[in-house]
Short mmCIF file of C-alpha atoms in Angstrom, two decimals:
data_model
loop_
_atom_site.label_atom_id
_atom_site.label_comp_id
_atom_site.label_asym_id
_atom_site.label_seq_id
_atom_site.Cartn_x
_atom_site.Cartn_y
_atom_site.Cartn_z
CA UNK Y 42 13.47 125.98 8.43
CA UNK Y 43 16.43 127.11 6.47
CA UNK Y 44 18.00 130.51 6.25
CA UNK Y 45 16.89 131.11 2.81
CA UNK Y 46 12.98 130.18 3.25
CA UNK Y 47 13.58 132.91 6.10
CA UNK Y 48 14.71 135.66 4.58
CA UNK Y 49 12.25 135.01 1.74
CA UNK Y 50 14.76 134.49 -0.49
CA UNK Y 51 14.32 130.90 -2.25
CA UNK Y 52 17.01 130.81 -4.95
CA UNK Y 53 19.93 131.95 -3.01
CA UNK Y 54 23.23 129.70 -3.56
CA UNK Y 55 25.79 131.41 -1.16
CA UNK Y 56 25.63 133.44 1.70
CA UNK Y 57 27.23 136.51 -0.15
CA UNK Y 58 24.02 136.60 -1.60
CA UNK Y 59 22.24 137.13 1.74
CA UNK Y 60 20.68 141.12 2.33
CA UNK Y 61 22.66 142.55 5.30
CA UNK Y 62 19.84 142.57 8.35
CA UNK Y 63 21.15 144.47 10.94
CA UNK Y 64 20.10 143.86 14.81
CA UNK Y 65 19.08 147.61 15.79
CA UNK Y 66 17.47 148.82 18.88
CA UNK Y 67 13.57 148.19 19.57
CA UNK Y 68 11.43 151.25 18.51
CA UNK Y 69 11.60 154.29 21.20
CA UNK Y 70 14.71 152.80 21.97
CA UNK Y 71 16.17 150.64 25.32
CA UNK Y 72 14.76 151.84 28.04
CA UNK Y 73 17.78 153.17 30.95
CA UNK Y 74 20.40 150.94 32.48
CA UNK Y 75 20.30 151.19 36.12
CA UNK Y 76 23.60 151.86 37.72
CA UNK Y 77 23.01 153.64 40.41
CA UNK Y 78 23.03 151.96 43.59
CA UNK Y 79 19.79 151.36 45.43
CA UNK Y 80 19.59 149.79 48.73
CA UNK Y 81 16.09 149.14 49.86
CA UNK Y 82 15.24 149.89 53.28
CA UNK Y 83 13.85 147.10 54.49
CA UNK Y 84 13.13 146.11 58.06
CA UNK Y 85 13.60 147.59 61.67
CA UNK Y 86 16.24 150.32 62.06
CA UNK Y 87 18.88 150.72 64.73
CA UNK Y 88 16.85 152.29 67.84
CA UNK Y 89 14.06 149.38 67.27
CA UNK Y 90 16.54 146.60 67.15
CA UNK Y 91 18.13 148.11 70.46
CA UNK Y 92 14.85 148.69 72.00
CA UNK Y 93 13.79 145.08 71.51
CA UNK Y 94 17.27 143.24 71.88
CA UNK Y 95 17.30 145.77 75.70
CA UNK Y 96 13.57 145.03 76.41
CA UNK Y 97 14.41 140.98 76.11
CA UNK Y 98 17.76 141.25 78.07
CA UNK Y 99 15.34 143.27 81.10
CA UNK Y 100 12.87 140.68 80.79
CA UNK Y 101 14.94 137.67 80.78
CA UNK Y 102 16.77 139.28 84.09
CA UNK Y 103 13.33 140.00 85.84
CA UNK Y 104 12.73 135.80 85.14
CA UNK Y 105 15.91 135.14 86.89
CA UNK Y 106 15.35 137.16 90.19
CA UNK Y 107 11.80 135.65 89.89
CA UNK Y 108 13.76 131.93 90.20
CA UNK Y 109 16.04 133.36 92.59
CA UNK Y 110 13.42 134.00 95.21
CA UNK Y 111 11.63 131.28 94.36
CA UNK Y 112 14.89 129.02 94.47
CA UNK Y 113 15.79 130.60 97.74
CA UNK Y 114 12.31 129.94 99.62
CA UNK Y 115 12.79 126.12 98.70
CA UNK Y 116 16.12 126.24 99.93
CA UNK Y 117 15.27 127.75 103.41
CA UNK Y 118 12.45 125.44 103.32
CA UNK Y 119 14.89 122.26 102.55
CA UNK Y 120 16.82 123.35 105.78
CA UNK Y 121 14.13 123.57 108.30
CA UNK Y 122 12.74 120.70 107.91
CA UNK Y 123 16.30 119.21 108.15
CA UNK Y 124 16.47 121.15 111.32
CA UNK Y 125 13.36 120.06 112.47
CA UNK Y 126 14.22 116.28 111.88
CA UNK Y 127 17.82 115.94 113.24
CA UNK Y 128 16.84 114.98 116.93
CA UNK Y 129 15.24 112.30 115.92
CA UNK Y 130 17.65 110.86 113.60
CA UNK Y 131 20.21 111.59 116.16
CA UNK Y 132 18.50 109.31 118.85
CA UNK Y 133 18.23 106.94 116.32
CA UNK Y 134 21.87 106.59 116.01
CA UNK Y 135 22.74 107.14 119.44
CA UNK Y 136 20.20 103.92 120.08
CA UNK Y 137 21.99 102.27 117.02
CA UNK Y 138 25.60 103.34 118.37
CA UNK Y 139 24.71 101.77 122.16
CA UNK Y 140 23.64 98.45 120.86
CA UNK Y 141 26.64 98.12 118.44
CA UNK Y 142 28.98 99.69 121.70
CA UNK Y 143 27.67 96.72 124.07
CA UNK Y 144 28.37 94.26 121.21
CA UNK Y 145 31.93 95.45 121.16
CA UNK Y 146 32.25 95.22 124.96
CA UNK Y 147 31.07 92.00 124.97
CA UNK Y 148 33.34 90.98 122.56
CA UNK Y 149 36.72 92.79 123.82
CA UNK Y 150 35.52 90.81 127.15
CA UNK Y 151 35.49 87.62 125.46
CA UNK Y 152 38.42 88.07 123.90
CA UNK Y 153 40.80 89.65 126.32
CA UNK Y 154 39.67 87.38 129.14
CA UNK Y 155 42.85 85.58 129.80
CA UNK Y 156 44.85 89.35 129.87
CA UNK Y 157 45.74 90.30 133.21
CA UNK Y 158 44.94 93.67 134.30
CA UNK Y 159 42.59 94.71 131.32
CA UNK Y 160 39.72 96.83 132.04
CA UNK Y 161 36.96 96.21 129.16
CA UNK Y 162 36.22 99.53 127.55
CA UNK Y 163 38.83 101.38 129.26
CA UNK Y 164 40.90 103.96 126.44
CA UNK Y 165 44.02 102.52 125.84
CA UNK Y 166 45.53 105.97 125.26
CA UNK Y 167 46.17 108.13 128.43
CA UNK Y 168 45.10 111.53 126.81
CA UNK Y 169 43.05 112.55 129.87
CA UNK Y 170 40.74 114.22 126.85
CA UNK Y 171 37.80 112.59 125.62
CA UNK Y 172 37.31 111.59 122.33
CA UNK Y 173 33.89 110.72 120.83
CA UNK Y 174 33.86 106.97 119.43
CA UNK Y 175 33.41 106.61 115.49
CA UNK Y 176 29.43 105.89 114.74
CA UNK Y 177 30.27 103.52 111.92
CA UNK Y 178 30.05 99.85 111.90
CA UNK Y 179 33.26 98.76 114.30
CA UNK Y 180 33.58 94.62 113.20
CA UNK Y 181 31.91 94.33 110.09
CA UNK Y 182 34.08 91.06 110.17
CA UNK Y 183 32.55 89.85 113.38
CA UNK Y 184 29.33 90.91 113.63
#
């Protein structure tokens, strides 16, 4: 629609011919502007947030003594039964250490035959201590 079909108006040639319409206020006026500042209070305060943030730091610290003393019963439990097993994996390598000892005579025998003087499985260090022999494999390259 035009201007002029608007303003009921229908012969109107220029716009200096328009009536002046004014924008005004609505009846009763606008209602208030709201400048004032207004902050809702909304959710927990202070004390509850402290309450609740100290109630889940007590709790979480009750769960961790509670794996503590569980933790430590497993641990003393770990250690006696390697307590109760060690004499028996001892004489299993003190079997394991005699057979692989005897192999090593045998062989220092064999080989040091023709050496006058040599005593198989005598120390060759004069000490006068005693030293315990290593328990690992001795001629991986022989045996």
């Amino acid at each position: 629609m035009t201007e002029a079909v608007i303003r009921k108006k229908p012969g109107m040639v220029s716009v200096q011919e328009m009536p002046v319409l004014q924008d005004g206020p609505p009846p009763g006026g606008f209602p208030p502007v709201r400048y004032a500042r207004r902050i809702p209070t909304k959710g927990p305060g202070a004390v509850a947030i402290f309450l609740t943030a100290f109630g889940v730091f007590a709790y979480g610290m009750y769960q961790i003594g509670q794996g503590n003393k569980i933790r430590r019963t497993q641990k003393e439990e770990k250690y006696a039964a390697r307590r109760a097993i060690i004499p028996v994996l001892q004489a299993e390598e003190d079997e394991r250490f005699v057979k692989e000892w005897k192999k090593y005579l045998e062989e220092e025998a064999k080989i040091m035959k023709d050496v006058p003087g040599w005593k198989v499985g005598e120390s060759v260090y004069n000490s006068g201590r005693w030293v315990p022999p290593a328990t690992g494999e001795i001629r991986p390259d022989i045996w």
